[in-house]
Amino acid sequence: MKRIRFNSPVILWFAFLSGIVLIASYATGGMIRDRFFVCYRTSLADPLFYLRLFTHVLGHQNLSHYASNMMMFLLLGPILEEKYGSKKILEIILLVAVVTGILHVILFPNTGLLGASGIVFAFIILVSITGTRNDNEIPLTMIIVTVLYIGQELYNGFIVSDNISQLTHIVGGFIGALYGMTVKPKRR
């Protein structure tokens, strides 16, 4: 008989914590989410400002937002965590969170940022790089995915009026590409 294995601790804990935040958000009418899990410009003297630079990736607007992020996160994350290790995946998550949080506060001071889509897009690009045979190769799949993805985000940013941060997606994708080109997967 097969048993269930806790195969990807960083990815599974992230998804679990995001789910808890979503439930707490529903239970408090969004108060918990808005106070602790949405990144927005406040006074630099506010200690929660610094916390939210990291925690905004755990917050989601609603179940649909959470589910769409977590489906890709749970699909790609375990592959990458196995290949790169838990420590590197946590580094990527934290780097995407803080970089997208800071850029959002600087460039879009009157709106809030929440959700894991920047991390998801980092994972999309990183997984398209993973599996190259040597350091002198750039996979054609990565180039195609990047062109399609950046093109879609630019189109959505300029043509479609939605409440989605295309900048967060692009920055996440850039960080995923940077990691994929510079960080070696762990040895087996």
mmCIF file of N, CA and C in Angstrom, residues 48-187:
data_model
loop_
_atom_site.group_PDB
_atom_site.id
_atom_site.type_symbol
_atom_site.label_atom_id
_atom_site.label_comp_id
_atom_site.label_asym_id
_atom_site.label_seq_id
_atom_site.Cartn_x
_atom_site.Cartn_y
_atom_site.Cartn_z
ATOM 1 N N LEU A 48 4.896 47.242 10.723
ATOM 2 C CA LEU A 48 4.122 46.346 9.863
ATOM 3 C C LEU A 48 4.437 46.552 8.384
ATOM 4 N N PHE A 49 4.909 47.741 8.014
ATOM 5 C CA PHE A 49 5.306 47.986 6.625
ATOM 6 C C PHE A 49 6.358 46.971 6.196
ATOM 7 N N TYR A 50 7.357 46.745 7.035
ATOM 8 C CA TYR A 50 8.458 45.832 6.711
ATOM 9 C C TYR A 50 7.982 44.383 6.695
ATOM 10 N N LEU A 51 7.101 44.033 7.602
ATOM 11 C CA LEU A 51 6.529 42.691 7.626
ATOM 12 C C LEU A 51 5.745 42.424 6.342
ATOM 13 N N ARG A 52 4.914 43.398 5.942
ATOM 14 C CA ARG A 52 4.069 43.225 4.757
ATOM 15 C C ARG A 52 4.871 43.123 3.465
ATOM 16 N N LEU A 53 6.112 43.641 3.451
ATOM 17 C CA LEU A 53 6.960 43.463 2.270
ATOM 18 C C LEU A 53 7.182 41.984 1.975
ATOM 19 N N PHE A 54 7.118 41.157 3.010
ATOM 20 C CA PHE A 54 7.302 39.715 2.845
ATOM 21 C C PHE A 54 5.986 38.942 2.865
ATOM 22 N N THR A 55 5.037 39.371 3.682
ATOM 23 C CA THR A 55 3.820 38.573 3.887
ATOM 24 C C THR A 55 2.745 38.772 2.827
ATOM 25 N N HIS A 56 2.865 39.795 1.999
ATOM 26 C CA HIS A 56 1.821 40.038 0.989
ATOM 27 C C HIS A 56 1.644 38.862 0.048
ATOM 28 N N VAL A 57 2.668 38.034 -0.113
ATOM 29 C CA VAL A 57 2.558 36.882 -1.013
ATOM 30 C C VAL A 57 1.669 35.783 -0.436
ATOM 31 N N LEU A 58 1.403 35.840 0.865
ATOM 32 C CA LEU A 58 0.521 34.856 1.502
ATOM 33 C C LEU A 58 -0.952 35.263 1.429
ATOM 34 N N GLY A 59 -1.236 36.514 1.166
ATOM 35 C CA GLY A 59 -2.607 37.014 1.116
ATOM 36 C C GLY A 59 -3.209 36.852 -0.266
ATOM 37 N N HIS A 60 -4.499 36.560 -0.309
ATOM 38 C CA HIS A 60 -5.230 36.459 -1.574
ATOM 39 C C HIS A 60 -6.594 37.114 -1.407
ATOM 40 N N GLN A 61 -7.085 37.686 -2.480
ATOM 41 C CA GLN A 61 -8.345 38.427 -2.448
ATOM 42 C C GLN A 61 -9.541 37.539 -2.127
ATOM 43 N N ASN A 62 -9.543 36.334 -2.725
ATOM 44 C CA ASN A 62 -10.673 35.427 -2.545
ATOM 45 C C ASN A 62 -10.245 34.005 -2.906
ATOM 46 N N LEU A 63 -11.182 33.077 -2.833
ATOM 47 C CA LEU A 63 -10.870 31.670 -3.103
ATOM 48 C C LEU A 63 -10.402 31.461 -4.537
ATOM 49 N N SER A 64 -10.996 32.146 -5.484
ATOM 50 C CA SER A 64 -10.596 32.015 -6.884
ATOM 51 C C SER A 64 -9.146 32.458 -7.083
ATOM 52 N N HIS A 65 -8.774 33.583 -6.489
ATOM 53 C CA HIS A 65 -7.408 34.105 -6.567
ATOM 54 C C HIS A 65 -6.442 33.106 -5.942
ATOM 55 N N TYR A 66 -6.781 32.603 -4.765
ATOM 56 C CA TYR A 66 -5.945 31.621 -4.071
ATOM 57 C C TYR A 66 -5.796 30.352 -4.920
ATOM 58 N N ALA A 67 -6.907 29.825 -5.409
ATOM 59 C CA ALA A 67 -6.878 28.566 -6.152
ATOM 60 C C ALA A 67 -6.060 28.688 -7.431
ATOM 61 N N SER A 68 -6.215 29.787 -8.155
ATOM 62 C CA SER A 68 -5.462 29.928 -9.411
ATOM 63 C C SER A 68 -3.966 30.025 -9.139
ATOM 64 N N ASN A 69 -3.567 30.727 -8.085
ATOM 65 C CA ASN A 69 -2.146 30.782 -7.746
ATOM 66 C C ASN A 69 -1.643 29.437 -7.230
ATOM 67 N N MET A 70 -2.404 28.807 -6.357
ATOM 68 C CA MET A 70 -1.927 27.573 -5.725
ATOM 69 C C MET A 70 -1.876 26.395 -6.689
ATOM 70 N N MET A 71 -2.737 26.355 -7.686
ATOM 71 C CA MET A 71 -2.666 25.254 -8.651
ATOM 72 C C MET A 71 -1.312 25.243 -9.355
ATOM 73 N N MET A 72 -0.885 26.392 -9.840
ATOM 74 C CA MET A 72 0.421 26.466 -10.507
ATOM 75 C C MET A 72 1.561 26.330 -9.496
ATOM 76 N N PHE A 73 1.399 26.930 -8.346
ATOM 77 C CA PHE A 73 2.414 26.874 -7.290
ATOM 78 C C PHE A 73 2.664 25.423 -6.879
ATOM 79 N N LEU A 74 1.584 24.665 -6.666
ATOM 80 C CA LEU A 74 1.704 23.267 -6.240
ATOM 81 C C LEU A 74 2.108 22.340 -7.378
ATOM 82 N N LEU A 75 1.913 22.766 -8.600
ATOM 83 C CA LEU A 75 2.350 21.972 -9.747
ATOM 84 C C LEU A 75 3.847 22.145 -9.999
ATOM 85 N N LEU A 76 4.306 23.377 -10.013
ATOM 86 C CA LEU A 76 5.702 23.667 -10.351
ATOM 87 C C LEU A 76 6.641 23.619 -9.147
ATOM 88 N N GLY A 77 6.153 24.065 -8.000
ATOM 89 C CA GLY A 77 7.003 24.186 -6.822
ATOM 90 C C GLY A 77 7.709 22.904 -6.402
ATOM 91 N N PRO A 78 7.010 21.769 -6.291
ATOM 92 C CA PRO A 78 7.692 20.548 -5.876
ATOM 93 C C PRO A 78 8.800 20.101 -6.833
ATOM 94 N N ILE A 79 8.593 20.301 -8.122
ATOM 95 C CA ILE A 79 9.639 19.973 -9.106
ATOM 96 C C ILE A 79 10.884 20.792 -8.815
ATOM 97 N N LEU A 80 10.679 22.082 -8.584
ATOM 98 C CA LEU A 80 11.808 22.979 -8.341
ATOM 99 C C LEU A 80 12.442 22.745 -6.973
ATOM 100 N N GLU A 81 11.611 22.476 -5.965
ATOM 101 C CA GLU A 81 12.167 22.229 -4.626
ATOM 102 C C GLU A 81 13.007 20.958 -4.617
ATOM 103 N N GLU A 82 12.582 19.955 -5.359
ATOM 104 C CA GLU A 82 13.381 18.730 -5.455
ATOM 105 C C GLU A 82 14.698 19.001 -6.184
ATOM 106 N N LYS A 83 14.636 19.812 -7.220
ATOM 107 C CA LYS A 83 15.816 20.085 -8.053
ATOM 108 C C LYS A 83 16.800 21.032 -7.363
ATOM 109 N N TYR A 84 16.294 22.089 -6.708
ATOM 110 C CA TYR A 84 17.158 23.127 -6.147
ATOM 111 C C TYR A 84 17.318 23.036 -4.631
ATOM 112 N N GLY A 85 16.401 22.366 -3.963
ATOM 113 C CA GLY A 85 16.446 22.267 -2.515
ATOM 114 C C GLY A 85 15.542 23.301 -1.859
ATOM 115 N N SER A 86 15.142 22.997 -0.636
ATOM 116 C CA SER A 86 14.200 23.848 0.094
ATOM 117 C C SER A 86 14.763 25.236 0.355
ATOM 118 N N LYS A 87 16.039 25.311 0.692
ATOM 119 C CA LYS A 87 16.647 26.604 1.022
ATOM 120 C C LYS A 87 16.611 27.561 -0.171
ATOM 121 N N LYS A 88 16.956 27.077 -1.345
ATOM 122 C CA LYS A 88 16.956 27.932 -2.549
ATOM 123 C C LYS A 88 15.541 28.361 -2.929
ATOM 124 N N ILE A 89 14.584 27.457 -2.784
ATOM 125 C CA ILE A 89 13.192 27.814 -3.107
ATOM 126 C C ILE A 89 12.684 28.877 -2.142
ATOM 127 N N LEU A 90 13.019 28.732 -0.861
ATOM 128 C CA LEU A 90 12.630 29.759 0.114
ATOM 129 C C LEU A 90 13.301 31.092 -0.223
ATOM 130 N N GLU A 91 14.555 31.061 -0.652
ATOM 131 C CA GLU A 91 15.246 32.294 -1.065
ATOM 132 C C GLU A 91 14.513 32.970 -2.220
ATOM 133 N N ILE A 92 14.102 32.180 -3.213
ATOM 134 C CA ILE A 92 13.381 32.747 -4.361
ATOM 135 C C ILE A 92 12.076 33.384 -3.896
ATOM 136 N N ILE A 93 11.334 32.681 -3.063
ATOM 137 C CA ILE A 93 10.055 33.198 -2.566
ATOM 138 C C ILE A 93 10.270 34.523 -1.834
ATOM 139 N N LEU A 94 11.241 34.564 -0.935
ATOM 140 C CA LEU A 94 11.498 35.786 -0.160
ATOM 141 C C LEU A 94 12.007 36.917 -1.047
ATOM 142 N N LEU A 95 12.869 36.596 -2.003
ATOM 143 C CA LEU A 95 13.395 37.623 -2.911
ATOM 144 C C LEU A 95 12.284 38.214 -3.773
ATOM 145 N N VAL A 96 11.447 37.364 -4.346
ATOM 146 C CA VAL A 96 10.331 37.867 -5.158
ATOM 147 C C VAL A 96 9.410 38.728 -4.296
ATOM 148 N N ALA A 97 9.130 38.266 -3.081
ATOM 149 C CA ALA A 97 8.237 39.028 -2.195
ATOM 150 C C ALA A 97 8.782 40.421 -1.928
ATOM 151 N N VAL A 98 10.017 40.522 -1.478
ATOM 152 C CA VAL A 98 10.547 41.828 -1.082
ATOM 153 C C VAL A 98 10.783 42.738 -2.286
ATOM 154 N N VAL A 99 11.282 42.202 -3.390
ATOM 155 C CA VAL A 99 11.536 43.045 -4.570
ATOM 156 C C VAL A 99 10.218 43.559 -5.145
ATOM 157 N N THR A 100 9.229 42.680 -5.300
ATOM 158 C CA THR A 100 7.944 43.140 -5.847
ATOM 159 C C THR A 100 7.250 44.085 -4.871
ATOM 160 N N GLY A 101 7.380 43.833 -3.576
ATOM 161 C CA GLY A 101 6.783 44.724 -2.576
ATOM 162 C C GLY A 101 7.375 46.122 -2.637
ATOM 163 N N ILE A 102 8.697 46.197 -2.680
ATOM 164 C CA ILE A 102 9.372 47.507 -2.732
ATOM 165 C C ILE A 102 9.019 48.241 -4.023
ATOM 166 N N LEU A 103 9.111 47.549 -5.155
ATOM 167 C CA LEU A 103 8.789 48.205 -6.434
ATOM 168 C C LEU A 103 7.341 48.674 -6.468
ATOM 169 N N HIS A 104 6.442 47.870 -5.940
ATOM 170 C CA HIS A 104 5.031 48.261 -5.935
ATOM 171 C C HIS A 104 4.800 49.524 -5.103
ATOM 172 N N VAL A 105 5.405 49.567 -3.930
ATOM 173 C CA VAL A 105 5.238 50.731 -3.050
ATOM 174 C C VAL A 105 5.804 51.994 -3.709
ATOM 175 N N ILE A 106 6.915 51.852 -4.416
ATOM 176 C CA ILE A 106 7.533 53.006 -5.076
ATOM 177 C C ILE A 106 6.714 53.443 -6.293
ATOM 178 N N LEU A 107 6.320 52.490 -7.140
ATOM 179 C CA LEU A 107 5.689 52.826 -8.415
ATOM 180 C C LEU A 107 4.170 52.987 -8.348
ATOM 181 N N PHE A 108 3.534 52.310 -7.402
ATOM 182 C CA PHE A 108 2.075 52.349 -7.295
ATOM 183 C C PHE A 108 1.677 52.624 -5.850
ATOM 184 N N PRO A 109 1.976 53.807 -5.341
ATOM 185 C CA PRO A 109 1.787 54.085 -3.910
ATOM 186 C C PRO A 109 0.330 54.106 -3.450
ATOM 187 N N ASN A 110 -0.597 54.223 -4.360
ATOM 188 C CA ASN A 110 -2.003 54.345 -3.966
ATOM 189 C C ASN A 110 -2.799 53.050 -4.084
ATOM 190 N N THR A 111 -2.114 51.930 -4.324
ATOM 191 C CA THR A 111 -2.802 50.642 -4.420
ATOM 192 C C THR A 111 -2.090 49.614 -3.546
ATOM 193 N N GLY A 112 -2.792 48.529 -3.259
ATOM 194 C CA GLY A 112 -2.215 47.447 -2.470
ATOM 195 C C GLY A 112 -1.815 46.281 -3.364
ATOM 196 N N LEU A 113 -0.884 45.493 -2.869
ATOM 197 C CA LEU A 113 -0.394 44.323 -3.592
ATOM 198 C C LEU A 113 -0.549 43.104 -2.703
ATOM 199 N N LEU A 114 -1.119 42.037 -3.257
ATOM 200 C CA LEU A 114 -1.213 40.783 -2.528
ATOM 201 C C LEU A 114 -1.267 39.628 -3.503
ATOM 202 N N GLY A 115 -0.864 38.464 -3.035
ATOM 203 C CA GLY A 115 -0.933 37.257 -3.841
ATOM 204 C C GLY A 115 0.436 36.720 -4.210
ATOM 205 N N ALA A 116 0.430 35.465 -4.654
ATOM 206 C CA ALA A 116 1.661 34.740 -4.950
ATOM 207 C C ALA A 116 1.977 34.670 -6.436
ATOM 208 N N SER A 117 1.312 35.470 -7.257
ATOM 209 C CA SER A 117 1.505 35.326 -8.701
ATOM 210 C C SER A 117 2.915 35.690 -9.158
ATOM 211 N N GLY A 118 3.585 36.605 -8.484
ATOM 212 C CA GLY A 118 4.977 36.899 -8.834
ATOM 213 C C GLY A 118 5.856 35.671 -8.641
ATOM 214 N N ILE A 119 5.614 34.937 -7.566
ATOM 215 C CA ILE A 119 6.361 33.712 -7.303
ATOM 216 C C ILE A 119 6.006 32.658 -8.348
ATOM 217 N N VAL A 120 4.726 32.545 -8.671
ATOM 218 C CA VAL A 120 4.296 31.585 -9.686
ATOM 219 C C VAL A 120 5.016 31.861 -11.001
ATOM 220 N N PHE A 121 5.102 33.124 -11.398
ATOM 221 C CA PHE A 121 5.769 33.434 -12.657
ATOM 222 C C PHE A 121 7.277 33.226 -12.569
ATOM 223 N N ALA A 122 7.867 33.421 -11.393
ATOM 224 C CA ALA A 122 9.276 33.065 -11.210
ATOM 225 C C ALA A 122 9.447 31.565 -11.433
ATOM 226 N N PHE A 123 8.528 30.783 -10.892
ATOM 227 C CA PHE A 123 8.591 29.329 -11.043
ATOM 228 C C PHE A 123 8.386 28.904 -12.494
ATOM 229 N N ILE A 124 7.475 29.564 -13.210
ATOM 230 C CA ILE A 124 7.222 29.225 -14.617
ATOM 231 C C ILE A 124 8.502 29.375 -15.432
ATOM 232 N N ILE A 125 9.173 30.504 -15.273
ATOM 233 C CA ILE A 125 10.411 30.728 -16.033
ATOM 234 C C ILE A 125 11.516 29.796 -15.537
ATOM 235 N N LEU A 126 11.631 29.632 -14.223
ATOM 236 C CA LEU A 126 12.680 28.774 -13.669
ATOM 237 C C LEU A 126 12.512 27.329 -14.120
ATOM 238 N N VAL A 127 11.290 26.828 -14.143
ATOM 239 C CA VAL A 127 11.092 25.435 -14.562
ATOM 240 C C VAL A 127 11.402 25.268 -16.051
ATOM 241 N N SER A 128 11.210 26.328 -16.839
ATOM 242 C CA SER A 128 11.534 26.231 -18.269
ATOM 243 C C SER A 128 13.040 26.214 -18.508
ATOM 244 N N ILE A 129 13.823 26.684 -17.544
ATOM 245 C CA ILE A 129 15.287 26.654 -17.639
ATOM 246 C C ILE A 129 15.832 25.347 -17.061
ATOM 247 N N THR A 130 15.168 24.833 -16.061
ATOM 248 C CA THR A 130 15.637 23.647 -15.356
ATOM 249 C C THR A 130 15.751 22.477 -16.323
ATOM 250 N N GLY A 131 16.849 21.780 -16.222
ATOM 251 C CA GLY A 131 17.060 20.626 -17.084
ATOM 252 C C GLY A 131 18.022 20.889 -18.220
ATOM 253 N N THR A 132 18.619 22.077 -18.269
ATOM 254 C CA THR A 132 19.622 22.304 -19.303
ATOM 255 C C THR A 132 20.821 21.422 -19.020
ATOM 256 N N ARG A 133 21.491 21.003 -20.076
ATOM 257 C CA ARG A 133 22.601 20.066 -19.919
ATOM 258 C C ARG A 133 23.891 20.731 -19.475
ATOM 259 N N ASN A 134 24.109 21.968 -19.889
ATOM 260 C CA ASN A 134 25.346 22.635 -19.482
ATOM 261 C C ASN A 134 25.126 24.136 -19.384
ATOM 262 N N ASP A 135 26.146 24.815 -18.869
ATOM 263 C CA ASP A 135 26.035 26.255 -18.623
ATOM 264 C C ASP A 135 26.028 27.091 -19.895
ATOM 265 N N ASN A 136 26.390 26.500 -21.034
ATOM 266 C CA ASN A 136 26.466 27.259 -22.280
ATOM 267 C C ASN A 136 25.180 27.185 -23.087
ATOM 268 N N GLU A 137 24.133 26.602 -22.519
ATOM 269 C CA GLU A 137 22.871 26.464 -23.235
ATOM 270 C C GLU A 137 21.793 27.343 -22.629
ATOM 271 N N ILE A 138 20.989 27.915 -23.497
ATOM 272 C CA ILE A 138 19.750 28.573 -23.087
ATOM 273 C C ILE A 138 18.644 27.806 -23.795
ATOM 274 N N PRO A 139 17.773 27.159 -23.040
ATOM 275 C CA PRO A 139 16.735 26.345 -23.681
ATOM 276 C C PRO A 139 15.785 27.183 -24.529
ATOM 277 N N LEU A 140 15.478 26.680 -25.719
ATOM 278 C CA LEU A 140 14.528 27.351 -26.597
ATOM 279 C C LEU A 140 13.169 27.469 -25.907
ATOM 280 N N THR A 141 12.801 26.462 -25.112
ATOM 281 C CA THR A 141 11.525 26.519 -24.395
ATOM 282 C C THR A 141 11.475 27.730 -23.468
ATOM 283 N N MET A 142 12.593 28.052 -22.829
ATOM 284 C CA MET A 142 12.620 29.220 -21.943
ATOM 285 C C MET A 142 12.423 30.510 -22.738
ATOM 286 N N ILE A 143 13.042 30.596 -23.900
ATOM 287 C CA ILE A 143 12.909 31.789 -24.733
ATOM 288 C C ILE A 143 11.455 31.955 -25.184
ATOM 289 N N ILE A 144 10.845 30.859 -25.647
ATOM 290 C CA ILE A 144 9.462 30.929 -26.113
ATOM 291 C C ILE A 144 8.523 31.286 -24.969
ATOM 292 N N VAL A 145 8.671 30.606 -23.823
ATOM 293 C CA VAL A 145 7.818 30.894 -22.664
ATOM 294 C C VAL A 145 7.977 32.347 -22.240
ATOM 295 N N THR A 146 9.206 32.829 -22.200
ATOM 296 C CA THR A 146 9.469 34.205 -21.765
ATOM 297 C C THR A 146 8.850 35.210 -22.728
ATOM 298 N N VAL A 147 9.020 35.005 -24.034
ATOM 299 C CA VAL A 147 8.461 35.929 -25.023
ATOM 300 C C VAL A 147 6.929 35.943 -24.935
ATOM 301 N N LEU A 148 6.319 34.760 -24.875
ATOM 302 C CA LEU A 148 4.859 34.690 -24.764
ATOM 303 C C LEU A 148 4.365 35.349 -23.486
ATOM 304 N N TYR A 149 5.050 35.054 -22.418
ATOM 305 C CA TYR A 149 4.650 35.548 -21.103
ATOM 306 C C TYR A 149 4.823 37.062 -20.986
ATOM 307 N N ILE A 150 5.992 37.569 -21.393
ATOM 308 C CA ILE A 150 6.230 39.020 -21.331
ATOM 309 C C ILE A 150 5.271 39.736 -22.288
ATOM 310 N N GLY A 151 5.073 39.172 -23.464
ATOM 311 C CA GLY A 151 4.138 39.777 -24.420
ATOM 312 C C GLY A 151 2.730 39.868 -23.854
ATOM 313 N N GLN A 152 2.275 38.796 -23.227
ATOM 314 C CA GLN A 152 0.940 38.793 -22.624
ATOM 315 C C GLN A 152 0.850 39.812 -21.502
ATOM 316 N N GLU A 153 1.863 39.892 -20.668
ATOM 317 C CA GLU A 153 1.837 40.833 -19.546
ATOM 318 C C GLU A 153 1.885 42.281 -20.035
ATOM 319 N N LEU A 154 2.674 42.559 -21.069
ATOM 320 C CA LEU A 154 2.709 43.914 -21.621
ATOM 321 C C LEU A 154 1.361 44.270 -22.246
ATOM 322 N N TYR A 155 0.777 43.324 -22.983
ATOM 323 C CA TYR A 155 -0.550 43.546 -23.560
ATOM 324 C C TYR A 155 -1.564 43.840 -22.455
ATOM 325 N N ASN A 156 -1.579 42.983 -21.443
ATOM 326 C CA ASN A 156 -2.524 43.170 -20.338
ATOM 327 C C ASN A 156 -2.278 44.479 -19.596
ATOM 328 N N GLY A 157 -1.015 44.863 -19.462
ATOM 329 C CA GLY A 157 -0.687 46.096 -18.747
ATOM 330 C C GLY A 157 -1.113 47.348 -19.483
ATOM 331 N N PHE A 158 -1.055 47.311 -20.818
ATOM 332 C CA PHE A 158 -1.366 48.509 -21.588
ATOM 333 C C PHE A 158 -2.776 48.524 -22.171
ATOM 334 N N ILE A 159 -3.337 47.360 -22.442
ATOM 335 C CA ILE A 159 -4.627 47.289 -23.126
ATOM 336 C C ILE A 159 -5.767 46.936 -22.176
ATOM 337 N N VAL A 160 -5.553 45.962 -21.327
ATOM 338 C CA VAL A 160 -6.606 45.456 -20.437
ATOM 339 C C VAL A 160 -6.559 46.234 -19.131
ATOM 340 N N SER A 161 -7.700 46.690 -18.701
ATOM 341 C CA SER A 161 -7.771 47.398 -17.425
ATOM 342 C C SER A 161 -8.284 46.430 -16.363
ATOM 343 N N ASP A 162 -7.354 45.882 -15.581
ATOM 344 C CA ASP A 162 -7.740 44.961 -14.516
ATOM 345 C C ASP A 162 -7.002 45.339 -13.237
ATOM 346 N N ASN A 163 -7.230 44.617 -12.202
ATOM 347 C CA ASN A 163 -6.571 44.889 -10.927
ATOM 348 C C ASN A 163 -5.409 43.934 -10.693
ATOM 349 N N ILE A 164 -4.768 43.506 -11.756
ATOM 350 C CA ILE A 164 -3.659 42.567 -11.664
ATOM 351 C C ILE A 164 -2.363 43.322 -11.890
ATOM 352 N N SER A 165 -1.372 43.026 -11.077
ATOM 353 C CA SER A 165 -0.084 43.698 -11.194
ATOM 354 C C SER A 165 0.810 42.968 -12.185
ATOM 355 N N GLN A 166 0.788 43.403 -13.437
ATOM 356 C CA GLN A 166 1.649 42.804 -14.447
ATOM 357 C C GLN A 166 3.126 43.015 -14.110
ATOM 358 N N LEU A 167 3.440 44.137 -13.456
ATOM 359 C CA LEU A 167 4.823 44.382 -13.046
ATOM 360 C C LEU A 167 5.304 43.272 -12.117
ATOM 361 N N THR A 168 4.459 42.849 -11.197
ATOM 362 C CA THR A 168 4.825 41.765 -10.282
ATOM 363 C C THR A 168 5.111 40.490 -11.052
ATOM 364 N N HIS A 169 4.316 40.187 -12.052
ATOM 365 C CA HIS A 169 4.539 38.998 -12.863
ATOM 366 C C HIS A 169 5.869 39.100 -13.605
ATOM 367 N N ILE A 170 6.122 40.239 -14.223
ATOM 368 C CA ILE A 170 7.361 40.431 -14.985
ATOM 369 C C ILE A 170 8.575 40.346 -14.075
ATOM 370 N N VAL A 171 8.524 41.004 -12.926
ATOM 371 C CA VAL A 171 9.640 40.965 -11.980
ATOM 372 C C VAL A 171 9.851 39.535 -11.480
ATOM 373 N N GLY A 172 8.773 38.832 -11.148
ATOM 374 C CA GLY A 172 8.895 37.443 -10.731
ATOM 375 C C GLY A 172 9.537 36.593 -11.811
ATOM 376 N N GLY A 173 9.101 36.761 -13.051
ATOM 377 C CA GLY A 173 9.696 36.026 -14.166
ATOM 378 C C GLY A 173 11.167 36.341 -14.339
ATOM 379 N N PHE A 174 11.533 37.610 -14.181
ATOM 380 C CA PHE A 174 12.932 38.012 -14.289
ATOM 381 C C PHE A 174 13.771 37.341 -13.199
ATOM 382 N N ILE A 175 13.259 37.316 -11.974
ATOM 383 C CA ILE A 175 13.994 36.678 -10.869
ATOM 384 C C ILE A 175 14.122 35.176 -11.123
ATOM 385 N N GLY A 176 13.067 34.550 -11.634
ATOM 386 C CA GLY A 176 13.147 33.130 -11.978
ATOM 387 C C GLY A 176 14.204 32.870 -13.036
ATOM 388 N N ALA A 177 14.259 33.730 -14.054
ATOM 389 C CA ALA A 177 15.278 33.577 -15.106
ATOM 390 C C ALA A 177 16.673 33.787 -14.543
ATOM 391 N N LEU A 178 16.829 34.802 -13.716
ATOM 392 C CA LEU A 178 18.128 35.084 -13.108
ATOM 393 C C LEU A 178 18.605 33.900 -12.265
ATOM 394 N N TYR A 179 17.719 33.355 -11.445
ATOM 395 C CA TYR A 179 18.078 32.181 -10.639
ATOM 396 C C TYR A 179 18.436 31.006 -11.534
ATOM 397 N N GLY A 180 17.636 30.768 -12.551
ATOM 398 C CA GLY A 180 17.880 29.647 -13.437
ATOM 399 C C GLY A 180 19.195 29.730 -14.166
ATOM 400 N N MET A 181 19.626 30.935 -14.475
ATOM 401 C CA MET A 181 20.882 31.127 -15.215
ATOM 402 C C MET A 181 22.103 31.138 -14.286
ATOM 403 N N THR A 182 21.902 31.416 -13.010
ATOM 404 C CA THR A 182 23.063 31.581 -12.125
ATOM 405 C C THR A 182 23.166 30.552 -11.002
ATOM 406 N N VAL A 183 22.065 29.973 -10.570
ATOM 407 C CA VAL A 183 22.088 29.059 -9.429
ATOM 408 C C VAL A 183 22.037 27.625 -9.945
ATOM 409 N N LYS A 184 22.964 26.832 -9.477
ATOM 410 C CA LYS A 184 23.030 25.437 -9.899
ATOM 411 C C LYS A 184 22.066 24.586 -9.079
ATOM 412 N N PRO A 185 21.386 23.647 -9.733
ATOM 413 C CA PRO A 185 20.568 22.706 -8.977
ATOM 414 C C PRO A 185 21.442 21.874 -8.046
ATOM 415 N N LYS A 186 20.851 21.372 -6.977
ATOM 416 C CA LYS A 186 21.630 20.550 -6.049
ATOM 417 C C LYS A 186 21.981 19.243 -6.727
ATOM 418 N N ARG A 187 23.098 18.675 -6.295
ATOM 419 C CA ARG A 187 23.550 17.391 -6.871
ATOM 420 C C ARG A 187 22.783 16.250 -6.224
#
